[in-house]
């Protein structure tokens, strides 16, 4: 069947299709040729909107970050803002796990990612955190959230109890973790987040240095 003439190609449509490919098949599935096929256009036409494949992936990552709610820093105390932001951030990344590696290099020039960083930093400095510490906290939270979304700890164990029975006595129940992976992973994230926030509160109050 011949391709329809006059296919409307926009940046938004390219990002939408590229994002769907990443979600379904992973980052390696995205190529200019594959995208052109999915969009029903000639490959060179994509370059009218994005000079390189990496810029397409940057736009895909930014579209994901734009879904994270950062409004809490304008309405809540810094502790609650960090907590609510972290849950929103992790929730968005869990919907797009194949995209998590795109966030490892930081915001670069991505508008939504820079806006998020600006909002978090501004909220923390307004709350009285020194600029250097606000930077540290923003980085720490990104490590915590992206690390938690990168993969499931509980699903990393084999479900065969014989794997652990003789050589790893302290892991004798490890084969049960996969069955409870959601509660294990969510519990671990909550514990890490609350530990970080409690530690930061103690630091700000002068209890810890």
PDB file of C-alpha atoms in Angstrom:
ATOM      1  CA  UNK A   1       0.000   0.000   0.000  1.00  0.00           C
ATOM      2  CA  UNK A   2       1.352   3.416  -0.925  1.00  0.00           C
ATOM      3  CA  UNK A   3       2.128   5.809   1.869  1.00  0.00           C
ATOM      4  CA  UNK A   4      -0.325   8.680   2.230  1.00  0.00           C
ATOM      5  CA  UNK A   5       0.859  11.885   0.609  1.00  0.00           C
ATOM      6  CA  UNK A   6       1.275  14.995   2.678  1.00  0.00           C
ATOM      7  CA  UNK A   7       1.899  13.203   5.987  1.00  0.00           C
ATOM      8  CA  UNK A   8       1.946  15.833   8.723  1.00  0.00           C
ATOM      9  CA  UNK A   9       5.256  15.525  10.552  1.00  0.00           C
ATOM     10  CA  UNK A  10       5.880  17.528  13.702  1.00  0.00           C
ATOM     11  CA  UNK A  11       8.395  17.437  16.507  1.00  0.00           C
ATOM     12  CA  UNK A  12       5.649  16.356  18.871  1.00  0.00           C
ATOM     13  CA  UNK A  13       4.680  13.424  16.653  1.00  0.00           C
ATOM     14  CA  UNK A  14       8.291  12.292  16.313  1.00  0.00           C
ATOM     15  CA  UNK A  15       8.759  12.422  20.085  1.00  0.00           C
ATOM     16  CA  UNK A  16       5.509  10.552  20.653  1.00  0.00           C
ATOM     17  CA  UNK A  17       6.452   7.694  18.322  1.00  0.00           C
ATOM     18  CA  UNK A  18      10.047   7.542  19.566  1.00  0.00           C
ATOM     19  CA  UNK A  19       8.818   7.409  23.159  1.00  0.00           C
ATOM     20  CA  UNK A  20       6.437   4.580  22.351  1.00  0.00           C
ATOM     21  CA  UNK A  21       9.293   2.654  20.740  1.00  0.00           C
ATOM     22  CA  UNK A  22      11.516   3.098  23.787  1.00  0.00           C
ATOM     23  CA  UNK A  23       8.725   2.016  26.115  1.00  0.00           C
ATOM     24  CA  UNK A  24       7.967  -1.068  24.046  1.00  0.00           C
ATOM     25  CA  UNK A  25      11.402  -2.196  22.902  1.00  0.00           C
ATOM     26  CA  UNK A  26      14.117  -0.176  24.641  1.00  0.00           C
ATOM     27  CA  UNK A  27      16.496   2.594  23.626  1.00  0.00           C
ATOM     28  CA  UNK A  28      18.235   0.435  21.029  1.00  0.00           C
ATOM     29  CA  UNK A  29      15.009   0.253  19.007  1.00  0.00           C
ATOM     30  CA  UNK A  30      15.195   3.931  18.100  1.00  0.00           C
ATOM     31  CA  UNK A  31      16.905   4.769  14.827  1.00  0.00           C
ATOM     32  CA  UNK A  32      16.149   7.343  12.163  1.00  0.00           C
ATOM     33  CA  UNK A  33      15.258   4.563   9.726  1.00  0.00           C
ATOM     34  CA  UNK A  34      12.925   2.844  12.181  1.00  0.00           C
ATOM     35  CA  UNK A  35      11.230   6.097  13.133  1.00  0.00           C
ATOM     36  CA  UNK A  36      10.741   7.034   9.500  1.00  0.00           C
ATOM     37  CA  UNK A  37       9.099   3.675   8.855  1.00  0.00           C
ATOM     38  CA  UNK A  38       6.813   4.020  11.874  1.00  0.00           C
ATOM     39  CA  UNK A  39       5.866   7.560  10.865  1.00  0.00           C
ATOM     40  CA  UNK A  40       5.377   6.719   7.204  1.00  0.00           C
ATOM     41  CA  UNK A  41       7.856   9.298   5.940  1.00  0.00           C
ATOM     42  CA  UNK A  42      11.254   9.413   4.285  1.00  0.00           C
ATOM     43  CA  UNK A  43      14.172   9.328   6.717  1.00  0.00           C
ATOM     44  CA  UNK A  44      15.710  12.686   5.722  1.00  0.00           C
ATOM     45  CA  UNK A  45      12.493  14.505   6.614  1.00  0.00           C
ATOM     46  CA  UNK A  46      13.178  13.835  10.301  1.00  0.00           C
ATOM     47  CA  UNK A  47      16.311  15.956  10.075  1.00  0.00           C
ATOM     48  CA  UNK A  48      14.147  18.982   9.388  1.00  0.00           C
ATOM     49  CA  UNK A  49      13.029  18.694  13.011  1.00  0.00           C
ATOM     50  CA  UNK A  50      15.955  17.007  14.791  1.00  0.00           C
ATOM     51  CA  UNK A  51      19.578  17.112  13.568  1.00  0.00           C
ATOM     52  CA  UNK A  52      20.526  13.842  15.302  1.00  0.00           C
ATOM     53  CA  UNK A  53      19.021  10.762  16.908  1.00  0.00           C
ATOM     54  CA  UNK A  54      20.452  11.851  20.256  1.00  0.00           C
ATOM     55  CA  UNK A  55      18.443  15.051  20.076  1.00  0.00           C
ATOM     56  CA  UNK A  56      15.311  12.985  19.502  1.00  0.00           C
ATOM     57  CA  UNK A  57      16.091  10.932  22.603  1.00  0.00           C
ATOM     58  CA  UNK A  58      16.766  14.122  24.558  1.00  0.00           C
ATOM     59  CA  UNK A  59      13.321  15.374  23.588  1.00  0.00           C
ATOM     60  CA  UNK A  60      11.773  12.041  24.587  1.00  0.00           C
ATOM     61  CA  UNK A  61      13.451  12.222  27.997  1.00  0.00           C
ATOM     62  CA  UNK A  62      12.305  15.800  28.456  1.00  0.00           C
ATOM     63  CA  UNK A  63       8.723  14.878  27.629  1.00  0.00           C
ATOM     64  CA  UNK A  64       8.861  12.293  30.411  1.00  0.00           C
ATOM     65  CA  UNK A  65      10.357  14.713  32.939  1.00  0.00           C
ATOM     66  CA  UNK A  66       7.629  17.227  32.100  1.00  0.00           C
ATOM     67  CA  UNK A  67       5.139  14.806  33.691  1.00  0.00           C
ATOM     68  CA  UNK A  68       6.821  15.082  37.119  1.00  0.00           C
ATOM     69  CA  UNK A  69       4.933  17.312  39.550  1.00  0.00           C
ATOM     70  CA  UNK A  70       7.217  19.940  41.087  1.00  0.00           C
ATOM     71  CA  UNK A  71       4.445  22.275  42.244  1.00  0.00           C
ATOM     72  CA  UNK A  72       4.925  21.179  45.856  1.00  0.00           C
ATOM     73  CA  UNK A  73       7.914  23.473  46.309  1.00  0.00           C
ATOM     74  CA  UNK A  74       5.575  26.476  46.016  1.00  0.00           C
ATOM     75  CA  UNK A  75       2.987  25.170  48.466  1.00  0.00           C
ATOM     76  CA  UNK A  76       4.675  22.898  51.043  1.00  0.00           C
ATOM     77  CA  UNK A  77       7.483  22.934  53.569  1.00  0.00           C
ATOM     78  CA  UNK A  78      10.748  21.723  52.035  1.00  0.00           C
ATOM     79  CA  UNK A  79      10.530  18.277  53.715  1.00  0.00           C
ATOM     80  CA  UNK A  80       7.067  17.534  52.346  1.00  0.00           C
ATOM     81  CA  UNK A  81       7.964  19.044  48.991  1.00  0.00           C
ATOM     82  CA  UNK A  82      10.966  16.741  48.668  1.00  0.00           C
ATOM     83  CA  UNK A  83       8.883  13.744  49.684  1.00  0.00           C
ATOM     84  CA  UNK A  84       5.993  14.439  47.307  1.00  0.00           C
ATOM     85  CA  UNK A  85       8.309  15.347  44.442  1.00  0.00           C
ATOM     86  CA  UNK A  86      10.290  12.135  44.938  1.00  0.00           C
ATOM     87  CA  UNK A  87       7.152   9.995  44.786  1.00  0.00           C
ATOM     88  CA  UNK A  88       5.929  11.804  41.674  1.00  0.00           C
ATOM     89  CA  UNK A  89       9.358  11.505  40.025  1.00  0.00           C
ATOM     90  CA  UNK A  90       9.655   7.798  40.795  1.00  0.00           C
ATOM     91  CA  UNK A  91       6.073   7.171  39.693  1.00  0.00           C
ATOM     92  CA  UNK A  92       6.728   8.733  36.297  1.00  0.00           C
ATOM     93  CA  UNK A  93       9.969   6.812  35.802  1.00  0.00           C
ATOM     94  CA  UNK A  94       8.304   3.533  36.754  1.00  0.00           C
ATOM     95  CA  UNK A  95       5.896   4.088  33.875  1.00  0.00           C
ATOM     96  CA  UNK A  96       8.874   4.444  31.509  1.00  0.00           C
ATOM     97  CA  UNK A  97      11.604   2.153  32.918  1.00  0.00           C
ATOM     98  CA  UNK A  98      13.448   1.839  29.602  1.00  0.00           C
ATOM     99  CA  UNK A  99      14.083   5.572  29.657  1.00  0.00           C
ATOM    100  CA  UNK A 100      15.809   5.712  33.045  1.00  0.00           C
ATOM    101  CA  UNK A 101      19.332   5.512  31.530  1.00  0.00           C
ATOM    102  CA  UNK A 102      18.594   8.720  29.623  1.00  0.00           C
ATOM    103  CA  UNK A 103      18.591  10.618  32.918  1.00  0.00           C
ATOM    104  CA  UNK A 104      22.018   9.441  34.083  1.00  0.00           C
ATOM    105  CA  UNK A 105      23.875  12.312  32.433  1.00  0.00           C
ATOM    106  CA  UNK A 106      21.814  15.086  34.013  1.00  0.00           C
ATOM    107  CA  UNK A 107      19.515  17.700  32.471  1.00  0.00           C
ATOM    108  CA  UNK A 108      21.887  19.055  29.820  1.00  0.00           C
ATOM    109  CA  UNK A 109      19.846  21.559  27.806  1.00  0.00           C
ATOM    110  CA  UNK A 110      16.496  19.831  28.211  1.00  0.00           C
ATOM    111  CA  UNK A 111      13.954  22.555  29.092  1.00  0.00           C
ATOM    112  CA  UNK A 112      11.668  20.512  31.370  1.00  0.00           C
ATOM    113  CA  UNK A 113      14.603  18.923  33.178  1.00  0.00           C
ATOM    114  CA  UNK A 114      16.217  22.323  33.729  1.00  0.00           C
ATOM    115  CA  UNK A 115      12.899  23.747  34.936  1.00  0.00           C
ATOM    116  CA  UNK A 116      12.623  20.895  37.438  1.00  0.00           C
ATOM    117  CA  UNK A 117      16.167  21.443  38.683  1.00  0.00           C
ATOM    118  CA  UNK A 118      15.532  25.180  38.965  1.00  0.00           C
ATOM    119  CA  UNK A 119      12.325  24.633  40.942  1.00  0.00           C
ATOM    120  CA  UNK A 120      13.917  22.184  43.365  1.00  0.00           C
ATOM    121  CA  UNK A 121      16.997  24.340  43.902  1.00  0.00           C
ATOM    122  CA  UNK A 122      14.891  27.456  44.339  1.00  0.00           C
ATOM    123  CA  UNK A 123      12.611  25.755  46.843  1.00  0.00           C
ATOM    124  CA  UNK A 124      15.523  24.532  48.908  1.00  0.00           C
ATOM    125  CA  UNK A 125      17.381  27.842  48.965  1.00  0.00           C
ATOM    126  CA  UNK A 126      14.187  29.695  49.906  1.00  0.00           C
ATOM    127  CA  UNK A 127      13.853  27.262  52.800  1.00  0.00           C
ATOM    128  CA  UNK A 128      17.237  28.386  54.080  1.00  0.00           C
ATOM    129  CA  UNK A 129      19.571  25.758  52.666  1.00  0.00           C
ATOM    130  CA  UNK A 130      22.948  27.156  51.557  1.00  0.00           C
ATOM    131  CA  UNK A 131      23.423  26.999  47.774  1.00  0.00           C
ATOM    132  CA  UNK A 132      26.053  24.252  47.951  1.00  0.00           C
ATOM    133  CA  UNK A 133      23.895  22.071  50.202  1.00  0.00           C
ATOM    134  CA  UNK A 134      20.842  22.682  48.023  1.00  0.00           C
ATOM    135  CA  UNK A 135      22.860  21.408  45.071  1.00  0.00           C
ATOM    136  CA  UNK A 136      23.930  18.344  47.045  1.00  0.00           C
ATOM    137  CA  UNK A 137      20.352  17.605  48.074  1.00  0.00           C
ATOM    138  CA  UNK A 138      19.055  17.890  44.515  1.00  0.00           C
ATOM    139  CA  UNK A 139      21.758  15.514  43.295  1.00  0.00           C
ATOM    140  CA  UNK A 140      21.157  13.098  46.159  1.00  0.00           C
ATOM    141  CA  UNK A 141      17.454  12.950  45.440  1.00  0.00           C
ATOM    142  CA  UNK A 142      18.089  12.288  41.757  1.00  0.00           C
ATOM    143  CA  UNK A 143      20.421   9.419  42.667  1.00  0.00           C
ATOM    144  CA  UNK A 144      17.825   7.970  45.015  1.00  0.00           C
ATOM    145  CA  UNK A 145      14.892   8.237  42.614  1.00  0.00           C
ATOM    146  CA  UNK A 146      16.612   7.113  39.418  1.00  0.00           C
ATOM    147  CA  UNK A 147      18.390   4.298  41.253  1.00  0.00           C
ATOM    148  CA  UNK A 148      15.098   3.082  42.670  1.00  0.00           C
ATOM    149  CA  UNK A 149      13.513   3.157  39.207  1.00  0.00           C
ATOM    150  CA  UNK A 150      16.423   1.468  37.435  1.00  0.00           C
ATOM    151  CA  UNK A 151      15.377  -2.031  38.424  1.00  0.00           C
ATOM    152  CA  UNK A 152      13.770  -4.191  41.059  1.00  0.00           C
ATOM    153  CA  UNK A 153      15.993  -5.438  43.877  1.00  0.00           C
ATOM    154  CA  UNK A 154      13.499  -8.144  44.779  1.00  0.00           C
ATOM    155  CA  UNK A 155      13.210  -9.453  41.215  1.00  0.00           C
ATOM    156  CA  UNK A 156      16.975  -9.925  41.086  1.00  0.00           C
ATOM    157  CA  UNK A 157      16.798 -13.181  43.048  1.00  0.00           C
ATOM    158  CA  UNK A 158      16.089 -16.604  41.579  1.00  0.00           C
ATOM    159  CA  UNK A 159      12.839 -18.272  42.607  1.00  0.00           C
ATOM    160  CA  UNK A 160      14.495 -21.680  43.062  1.00  0.00           C
ATOM    161  CA  UNK A 161      15.187 -22.230  46.799  1.00  0.00           C
ATOM    162  CA  UNK A 162      17.922 -24.732  45.974  1.00  0.00           C
ATOM    163  CA  UNK A 163      20.086 -21.904  44.657  1.00  0.00           C
ATOM    164  CA  UNK A 164      20.538 -20.669  48.224  1.00  0.00           C
ATOM    165  CA  UNK A 165      19.901 -23.733  50.383  1.00  0.00           C
ATOM    166  CA  UNK A 166      23.465 -24.897  50.979  1.00  0.00           C
ATOM    167  CA  UNK A 167      25.904 -22.137  50.087  1.00  0.00           C
ATOM    168  CA  UNK A 168      23.954 -19.054  51.209  1.00  0.00           C
ATOM    169  CA  UNK A 169      22.192 -19.875  54.478  1.00  0.00           C
ATOM    170  CA  UNK A 170      21.320 -16.261  55.243  1.00  0.00           C
ATOM    171  CA  UNK A 171      19.434 -16.078  51.939  1.00  0.00           C
ATOM    172  CA  UNK A 172      17.290 -19.112  52.567  1.00  0.00           C
ATOM    173  CA  UNK A 173      14.118 -17.070  52.015  1.00  0.00           C
ATOM    174  CA  UNK A 174      15.446 -15.067  49.056  1.00  0.00           C
ATOM    175  CA  UNK A 175      13.408 -17.145  46.615  1.00  0.00           C
ATOM    176  CA  UNK A 176      10.263 -15.571  48.102  1.00  0.00           C
ATOM    177  CA  UNK A 177      11.276 -11.999  47.311  1.00  0.00           C
ATOM    178  CA  UNK A 178      10.011 -12.024  43.734  1.00  0.00           C
ATOM    179  CA  UNK A 179       6.532 -12.876  44.941  1.00  0.00           C
ATOM    180  CA  UNK A 180       6.547  -9.783  47.137  1.00  0.00           C
ATOM    181  CA  UNK A 181       8.635  -7.544  44.892  1.00  0.00           C
ATOM    182  CA  UNK A 182       6.230  -4.609  44.922  1.00  0.00           C
ATOM    183  CA  UNK A 183       6.097  -4.308  48.706  1.00  0.00           C
ATOM    184  CA  UNK A 184       9.849  -4.923  49.030  1.00  0.00           C
ATOM    185  CA  UNK A 185      10.806  -2.305  46.464  1.00  0.00           C
ATOM    186  CA  UNK A 186       8.290   0.270  47.665  1.00  0.00           C
ATOM    187  CA  UNK A 187       9.288  -0.336  51.272  1.00  0.00           C
ATOM    188  CA  UNK A 188      12.957   0.105  50.442  1.00  0.00           C
ATOM    189  CA  UNK A 189      12.290   3.354  48.593  1.00  0.00           C
ATOM    190  CA  UNK A 190      10.175   4.699  51.426  1.00  0.00           C
ATOM    191  CA  UNK A 191      12.831   3.761  53.981  1.00  0.00           C
ATOM    192  CA  UNK A 192      15.576   5.421  51.968  1.00  0.00           C
ATOM    193  CA  UNK A 193      13.536   8.551  51.372  1.00  0.00           C
ATOM    194  CA  UNK A 194      12.472   8.959  54.997  1.00  0.00           C
ATOM    195  CA  UNK A 195      16.016   8.293  56.204  1.00  0.00           C
ATOM    196  CA  UNK A 196      17.360  10.977  53.894  1.00  0.00           C
ATOM    197  CA  UNK A 197      14.736  13.525  54.910  1.00  0.00           C
ATOM    198  CA  UNK A 198      15.200  12.788  58.625  1.00  0.00           C
ATOM    199  CA  UNK A 199      18.952  13.163  58.239  1.00  0.00           C
ATOM    200  CA  UNK A 200      18.542  16.447  56.394  1.00  0.00           C
ATOM    201  CA  UNK A 201      16.195  17.762  59.079  1.00  0.00           C
ATOM    202  CA  UNK A 202      18.765  16.880  61.752  1.00  0.00           C
ATOM    203  CA  UNK A 203      21.489  18.573  59.735  1.00  0.00           C
ATOM    204  CA  UNK A 204      19.450  21.728  59.251  1.00  0.00           C
ATOM    205  CA  UNK A 205      18.620  21.842  62.946  1.00  0.00           C
ATOM    206  CA  UNK A 206      22.288  21.560  63.845  1.00  0.00           C
ATOM    207  CA  UNK A 207      22.054  18.044  65.280  1.00  0.00           C
ATOM    208  CA  UNK A 208      24.254  16.643  62.502  1.00  0.00           C
ATOM    209  CA  UNK A 209      27.146  18.320  60.717  1.00  0.00           C
TER     210      UNK A 209
END
